[in-house]
Short mmCIF file of C-alpha atoms and ligand atoms in Angstrom, two decimals:
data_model
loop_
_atom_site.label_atom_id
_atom_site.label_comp_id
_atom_site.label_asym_id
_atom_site.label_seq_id
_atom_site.Cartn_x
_atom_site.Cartn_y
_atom_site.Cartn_z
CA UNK A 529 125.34 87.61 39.88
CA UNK A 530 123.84 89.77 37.19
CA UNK A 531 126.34 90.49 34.17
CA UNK A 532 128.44 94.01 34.90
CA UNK A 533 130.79 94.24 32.35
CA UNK A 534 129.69 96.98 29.87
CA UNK A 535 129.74 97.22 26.38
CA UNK A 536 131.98 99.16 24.57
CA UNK A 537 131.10 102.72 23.66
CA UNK A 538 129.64 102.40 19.73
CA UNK A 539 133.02 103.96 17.84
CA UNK A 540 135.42 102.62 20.61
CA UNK A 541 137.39 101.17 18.44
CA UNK A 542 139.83 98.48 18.56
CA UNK A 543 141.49 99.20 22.32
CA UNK A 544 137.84 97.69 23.59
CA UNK A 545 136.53 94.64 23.95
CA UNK A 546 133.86 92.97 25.82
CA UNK A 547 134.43 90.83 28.32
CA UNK A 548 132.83 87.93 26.72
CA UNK A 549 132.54 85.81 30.02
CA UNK A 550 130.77 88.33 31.90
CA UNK A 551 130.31 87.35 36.00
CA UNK A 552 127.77 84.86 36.05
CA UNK A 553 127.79 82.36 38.66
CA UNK A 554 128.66 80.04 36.91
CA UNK A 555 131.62 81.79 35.49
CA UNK A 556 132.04 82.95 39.37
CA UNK A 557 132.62 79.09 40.11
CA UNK A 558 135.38 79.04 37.92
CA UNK A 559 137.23 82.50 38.56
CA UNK A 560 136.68 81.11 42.63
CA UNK A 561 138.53 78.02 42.66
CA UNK A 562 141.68 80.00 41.30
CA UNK A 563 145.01 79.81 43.41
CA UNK A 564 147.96 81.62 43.40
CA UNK A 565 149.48 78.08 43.72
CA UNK A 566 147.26 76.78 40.81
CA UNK A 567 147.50 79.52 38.43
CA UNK A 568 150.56 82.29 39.49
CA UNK A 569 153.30 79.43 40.43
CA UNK A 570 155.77 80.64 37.95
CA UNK A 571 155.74 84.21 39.54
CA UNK A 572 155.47 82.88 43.24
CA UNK A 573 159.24 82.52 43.39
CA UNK A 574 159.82 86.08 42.94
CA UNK A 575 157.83 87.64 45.74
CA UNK A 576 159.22 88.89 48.85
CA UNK A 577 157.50 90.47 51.80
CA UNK A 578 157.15 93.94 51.30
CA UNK A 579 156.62 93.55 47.72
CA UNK A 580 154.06 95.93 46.20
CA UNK A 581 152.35 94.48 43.61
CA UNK A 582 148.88 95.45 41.27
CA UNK A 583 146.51 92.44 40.05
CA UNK A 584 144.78 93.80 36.74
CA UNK A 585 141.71 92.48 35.82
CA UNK A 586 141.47 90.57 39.57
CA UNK A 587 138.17 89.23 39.28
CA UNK A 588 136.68 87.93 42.55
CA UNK A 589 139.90 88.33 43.34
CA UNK A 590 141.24 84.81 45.41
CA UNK A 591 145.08 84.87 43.24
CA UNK A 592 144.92 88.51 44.32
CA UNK A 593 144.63 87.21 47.83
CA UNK A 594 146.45 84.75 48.15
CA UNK A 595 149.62 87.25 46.77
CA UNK A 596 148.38 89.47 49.08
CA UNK A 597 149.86 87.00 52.13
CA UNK A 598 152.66 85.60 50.40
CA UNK A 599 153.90 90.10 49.96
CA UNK A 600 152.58 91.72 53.23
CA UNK A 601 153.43 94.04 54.49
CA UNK A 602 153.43 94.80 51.02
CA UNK A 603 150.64 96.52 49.29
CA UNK A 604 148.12 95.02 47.33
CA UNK A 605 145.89 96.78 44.49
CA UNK A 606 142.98 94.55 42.50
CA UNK A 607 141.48 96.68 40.13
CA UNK A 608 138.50 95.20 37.48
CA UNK A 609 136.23 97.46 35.54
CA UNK A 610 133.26 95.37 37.21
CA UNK A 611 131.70 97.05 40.20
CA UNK A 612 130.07 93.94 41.10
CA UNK A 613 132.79 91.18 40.92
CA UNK A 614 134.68 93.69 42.95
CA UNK A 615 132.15 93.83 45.85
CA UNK A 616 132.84 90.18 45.70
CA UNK A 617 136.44 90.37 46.38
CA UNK A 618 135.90 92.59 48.87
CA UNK A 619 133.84 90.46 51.16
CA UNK A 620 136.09 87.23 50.13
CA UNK A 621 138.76 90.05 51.82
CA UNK A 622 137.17 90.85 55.04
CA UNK A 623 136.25 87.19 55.45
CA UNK A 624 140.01 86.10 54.84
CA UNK A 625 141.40 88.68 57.02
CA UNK A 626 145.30 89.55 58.22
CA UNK A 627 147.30 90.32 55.47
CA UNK A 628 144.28 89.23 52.80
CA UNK A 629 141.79 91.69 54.59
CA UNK A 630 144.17 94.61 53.99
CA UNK A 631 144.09 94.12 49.82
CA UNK A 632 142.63 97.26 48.36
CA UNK A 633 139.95 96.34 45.70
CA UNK A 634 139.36 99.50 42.83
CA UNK A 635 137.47 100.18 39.91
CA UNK A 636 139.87 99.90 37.10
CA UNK A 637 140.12 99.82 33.39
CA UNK A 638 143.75 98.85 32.02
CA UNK A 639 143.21 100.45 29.00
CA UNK A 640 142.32 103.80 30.99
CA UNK A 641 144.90 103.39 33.50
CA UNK A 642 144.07 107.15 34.38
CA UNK A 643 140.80 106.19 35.58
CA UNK A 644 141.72 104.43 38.85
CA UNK A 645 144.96 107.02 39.36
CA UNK A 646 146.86 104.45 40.13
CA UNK A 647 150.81 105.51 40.79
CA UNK A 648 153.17 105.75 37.99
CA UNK A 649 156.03 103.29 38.64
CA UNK A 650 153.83 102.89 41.75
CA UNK A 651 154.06 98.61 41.71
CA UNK A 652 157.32 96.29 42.19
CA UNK A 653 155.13 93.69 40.67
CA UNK A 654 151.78 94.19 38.23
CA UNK A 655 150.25 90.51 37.20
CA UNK A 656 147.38 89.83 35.03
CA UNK A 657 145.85 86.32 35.36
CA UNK A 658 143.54 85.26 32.23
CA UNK A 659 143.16 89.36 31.19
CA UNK A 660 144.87 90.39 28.09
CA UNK A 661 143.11 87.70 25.75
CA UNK A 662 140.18 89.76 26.54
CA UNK A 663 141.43 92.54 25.44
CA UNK A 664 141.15 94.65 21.99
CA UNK A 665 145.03 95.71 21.88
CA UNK A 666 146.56 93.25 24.76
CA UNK A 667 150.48 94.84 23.61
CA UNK A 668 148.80 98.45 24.49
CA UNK A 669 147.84 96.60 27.96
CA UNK A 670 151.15 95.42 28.51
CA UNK A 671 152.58 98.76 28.15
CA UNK A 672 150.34 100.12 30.69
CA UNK A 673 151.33 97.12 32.76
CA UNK A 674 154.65 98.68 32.20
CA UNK A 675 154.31 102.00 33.21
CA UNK A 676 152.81 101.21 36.69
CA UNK A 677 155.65 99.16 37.16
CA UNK A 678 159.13 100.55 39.34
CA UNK A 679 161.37 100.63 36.59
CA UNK A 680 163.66 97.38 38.13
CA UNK A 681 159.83 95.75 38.76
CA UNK A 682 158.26 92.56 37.36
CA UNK A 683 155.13 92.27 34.59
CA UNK A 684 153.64 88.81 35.13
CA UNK A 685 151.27 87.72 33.05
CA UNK A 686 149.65 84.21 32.20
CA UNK A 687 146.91 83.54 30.17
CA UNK A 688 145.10 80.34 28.47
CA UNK A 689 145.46 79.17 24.62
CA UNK A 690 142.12 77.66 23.35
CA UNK A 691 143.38 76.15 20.64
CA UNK A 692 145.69 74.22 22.43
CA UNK A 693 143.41 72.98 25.39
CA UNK A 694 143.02 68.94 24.76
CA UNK A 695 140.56 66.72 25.90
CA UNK A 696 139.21 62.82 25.70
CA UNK A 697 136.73 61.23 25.22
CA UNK A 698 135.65 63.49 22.56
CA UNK A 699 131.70 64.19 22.16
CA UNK A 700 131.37 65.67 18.88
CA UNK A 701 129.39 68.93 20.25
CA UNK A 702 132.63 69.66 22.36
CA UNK A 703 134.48 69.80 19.10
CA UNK A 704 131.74 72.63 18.12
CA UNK A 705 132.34 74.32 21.52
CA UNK A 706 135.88 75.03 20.94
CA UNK A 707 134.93 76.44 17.90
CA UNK A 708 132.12 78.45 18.12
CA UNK A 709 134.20 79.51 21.48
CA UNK A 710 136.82 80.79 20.11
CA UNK A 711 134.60 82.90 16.77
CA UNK A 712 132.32 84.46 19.53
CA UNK A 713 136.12 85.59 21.49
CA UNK A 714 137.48 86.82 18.29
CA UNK A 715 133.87 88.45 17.18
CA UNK A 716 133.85 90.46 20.91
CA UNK A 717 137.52 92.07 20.66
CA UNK A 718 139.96 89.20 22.28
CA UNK A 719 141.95 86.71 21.20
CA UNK A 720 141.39 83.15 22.44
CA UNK A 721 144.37 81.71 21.65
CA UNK A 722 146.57 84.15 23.59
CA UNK A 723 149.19 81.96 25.38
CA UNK A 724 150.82 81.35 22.78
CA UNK A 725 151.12 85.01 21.79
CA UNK A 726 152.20 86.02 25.38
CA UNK A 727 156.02 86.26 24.28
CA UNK A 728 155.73 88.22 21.56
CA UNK A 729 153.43 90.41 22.82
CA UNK A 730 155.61 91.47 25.31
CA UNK A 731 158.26 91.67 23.00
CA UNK A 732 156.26 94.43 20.85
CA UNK A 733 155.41 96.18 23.73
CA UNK A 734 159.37 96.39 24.40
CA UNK A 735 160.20 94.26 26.74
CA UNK A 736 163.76 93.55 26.88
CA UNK A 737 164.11 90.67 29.57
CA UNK A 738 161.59 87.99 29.09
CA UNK A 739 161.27 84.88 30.56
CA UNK A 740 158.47 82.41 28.79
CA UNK A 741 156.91 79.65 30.65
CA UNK A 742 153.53 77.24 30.12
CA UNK A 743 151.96 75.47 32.65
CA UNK A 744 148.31 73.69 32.74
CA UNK A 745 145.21 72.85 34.59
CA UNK A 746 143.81 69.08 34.07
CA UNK A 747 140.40 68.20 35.16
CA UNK A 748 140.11 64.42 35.35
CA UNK A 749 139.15 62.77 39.05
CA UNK A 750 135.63 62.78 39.34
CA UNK A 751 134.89 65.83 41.21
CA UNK A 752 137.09 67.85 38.74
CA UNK A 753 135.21 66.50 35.86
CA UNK A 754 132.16 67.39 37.49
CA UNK A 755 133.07 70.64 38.56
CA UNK A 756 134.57 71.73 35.20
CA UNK A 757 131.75 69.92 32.88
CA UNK A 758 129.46 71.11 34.57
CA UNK A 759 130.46 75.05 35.07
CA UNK A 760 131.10 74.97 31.23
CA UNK A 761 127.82 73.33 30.57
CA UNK A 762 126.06 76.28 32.79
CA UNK A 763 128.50 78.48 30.64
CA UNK A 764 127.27 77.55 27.30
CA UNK A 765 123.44 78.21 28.36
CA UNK A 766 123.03 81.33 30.68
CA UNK A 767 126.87 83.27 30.90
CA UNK A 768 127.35 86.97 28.76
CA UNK A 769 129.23 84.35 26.27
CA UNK A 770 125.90 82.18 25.65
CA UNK A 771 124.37 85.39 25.10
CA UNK A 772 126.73 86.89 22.83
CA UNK A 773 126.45 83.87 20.87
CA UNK A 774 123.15 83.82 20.26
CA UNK A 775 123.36 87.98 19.67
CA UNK A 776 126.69 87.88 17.26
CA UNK A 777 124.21 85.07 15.38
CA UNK A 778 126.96 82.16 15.99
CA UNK A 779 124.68 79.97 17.84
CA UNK A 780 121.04 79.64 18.32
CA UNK A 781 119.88 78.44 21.74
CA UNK A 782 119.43 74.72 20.52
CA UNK A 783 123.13 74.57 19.35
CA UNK A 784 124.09 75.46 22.69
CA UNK A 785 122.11 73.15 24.50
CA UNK A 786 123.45 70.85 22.69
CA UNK A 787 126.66 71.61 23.45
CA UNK A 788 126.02 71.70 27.20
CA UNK A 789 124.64 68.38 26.80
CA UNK A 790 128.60 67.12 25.54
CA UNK A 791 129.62 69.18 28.50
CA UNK A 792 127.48 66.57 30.32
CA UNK A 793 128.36 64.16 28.70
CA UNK A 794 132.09 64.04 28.73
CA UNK A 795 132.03 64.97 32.65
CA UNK A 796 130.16 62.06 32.87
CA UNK A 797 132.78 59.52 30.91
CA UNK A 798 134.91 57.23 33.49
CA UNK A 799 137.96 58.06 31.47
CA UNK A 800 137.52 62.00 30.90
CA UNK A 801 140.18 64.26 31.00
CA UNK A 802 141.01 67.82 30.31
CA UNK A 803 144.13 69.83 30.12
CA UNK A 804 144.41 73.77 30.08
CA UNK A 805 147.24 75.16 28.14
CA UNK A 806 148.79 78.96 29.67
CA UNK A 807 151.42 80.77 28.24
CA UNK A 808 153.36 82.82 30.88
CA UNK A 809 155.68 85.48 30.85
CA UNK A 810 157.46 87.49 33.32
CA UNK A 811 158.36 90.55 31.68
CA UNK A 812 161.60 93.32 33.07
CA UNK A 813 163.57 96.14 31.40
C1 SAM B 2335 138.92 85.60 33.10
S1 SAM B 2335 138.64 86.88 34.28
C2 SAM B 2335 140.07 86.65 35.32
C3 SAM B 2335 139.85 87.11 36.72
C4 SAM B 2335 141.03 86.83 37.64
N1 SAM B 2335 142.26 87.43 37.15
C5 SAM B 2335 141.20 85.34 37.80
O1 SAM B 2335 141.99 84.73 37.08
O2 SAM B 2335 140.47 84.76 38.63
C6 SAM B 2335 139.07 88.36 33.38
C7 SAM B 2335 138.82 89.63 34.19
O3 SAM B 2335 139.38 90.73 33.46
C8 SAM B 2335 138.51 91.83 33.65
N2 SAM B 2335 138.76 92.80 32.56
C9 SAM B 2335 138.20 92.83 31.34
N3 SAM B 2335 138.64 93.90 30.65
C10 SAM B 2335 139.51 94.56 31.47
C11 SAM B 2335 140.29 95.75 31.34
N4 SAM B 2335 140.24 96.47 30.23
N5 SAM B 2335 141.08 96.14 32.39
C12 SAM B 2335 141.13 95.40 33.51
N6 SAM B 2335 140.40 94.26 33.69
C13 SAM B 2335 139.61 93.85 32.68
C14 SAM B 2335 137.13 91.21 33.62
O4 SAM B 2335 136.14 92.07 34.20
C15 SAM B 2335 137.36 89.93 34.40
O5 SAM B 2335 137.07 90.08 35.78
#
């Protein structure tokens, strides 16, 4: 899939970022294998049929799904600022069917919440999986979140913490990968270590009723390993972040094959093993 988020207007200023990930396949591969079970469990015990609930920044959109038949009859809104990625959800809709097939799927920029005219107070739920590290002003976001919300409604939001994602064995070009990861994030607008910022970002944007969480994702039976090493590896050479690496001058192609080669590497050790750190907060009053 050809990359579709676009860059910020020159002058934006600091409400934009780029989505450094872009919606290559391989970075499809990743955003596909999502579940609300493996990455929205600590807002699954709050849904109820009939709940009406927003996904910002859905993506292909399989969490968005998935909520979508845990809440029907409720209504279900995706919305993504990526035509492209959304024409993907929508098939992965019609193919799913039921409750899933009746998901609405709409061109959508959190920052311009005006742009998709979505309701006011509109949502008894708005969730953002793995969004607002993306993003240039992420308490702005959650403010927006906010305002689409009922006013007795739920903000959910998770989101990964780079620095605190762990791994063994440990190739020394995966030790560069974290780092050059996380200056190419910072260089494009986001912050990479935002699950540990969740809680006081919600905080800021005034939040009253918080409730903080962390889970993780580990990758270490074989398949896993080989899924995950090698969708990073594929990452590091050909996604919109191996280009904006090479672009922003923080890598040169060489340095990042390299680093797809530790990607192959450590996939390839018997006793591999990654963990995923996510902050998590469900956010009311
Ligand atoms: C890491 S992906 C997560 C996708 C999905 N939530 C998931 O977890 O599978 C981040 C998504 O946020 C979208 N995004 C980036 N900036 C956004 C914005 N300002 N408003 C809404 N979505 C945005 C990107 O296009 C991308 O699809």
């Amino acid at each position: 899939m050809p990359e579709s988020t676009p860059a910020p207007a020159p002058g934006a200023g600091a409400r934009t970022a780029v989505y450094a990930h872009g919606h290559h396949t391989s970075v499809l591969r990743s955003h596909r294998w999502r579940t609300a079970e493996n990455s929205a469990a600590y807002l699954l015990p709050h849904l109820r049929p009939g709940t009406n609930l927003l996904d910002v920044g859905c993506g292909p959109g399989t969490i968005t799904l998935d909520l979508a038949e845990r809440v029907a009859p409720g209504d279900v809104v995706g919305i993504d600022p990526a035509p492209d990625v959304l024409e993907t959800a929508r098939a992965e809709a019609t193919a799913r069917g039921g409750a899933a097939g009746k998901a609405r799927f709409v061109t959508g920029d959190i920052t311009e919440p005006e742009s998709s005219a979505l309701p006011t107070g509109g949502f008894d739920v708005v969730h953002a999986h793995q969004v607002l590290q993306h993003l240039g002003d992420p308490v702005e976001a959650l403010r927006a979140m906010r305002r689409l919300c009922r006013p007795d409604g739920m903000v959910a939001v998770r989101d990964a913490d780079y620095a605190a994602m762990t791994w063994w064995p440990r190739p020394p070009a995966l030790e560069l990968w974290a780092a050059l990861y996380r200056r190419v994030a910072r260089a494009a607008g986001g912050e990479p270590d935002a699950g540990r910022r969740l809680w006081g970002w919600a905080r800021e944007a005034g939040f009253t009723d918080i409730t903080p969480s962390a889970s993780s994702w580990c990758f270490a039976e074989p398949a896993d390993r080989e899924w995950w090493g090698g969708l990073w590896a594929e990452r590091c050479t050909a996604s919109g972040f191996a280009r904006l690496a090479v672009t922003g001058g923080h890598a040169t192609e060489e340095e990042l094959a390299a680093i797809a080669a530790g990607w192959r590497e450590w996939a390839a050790a018997e006793d591999g093993w990654f963990a995923v750190l996510h902050g998590e907060v469900l956010c009311r009053g």
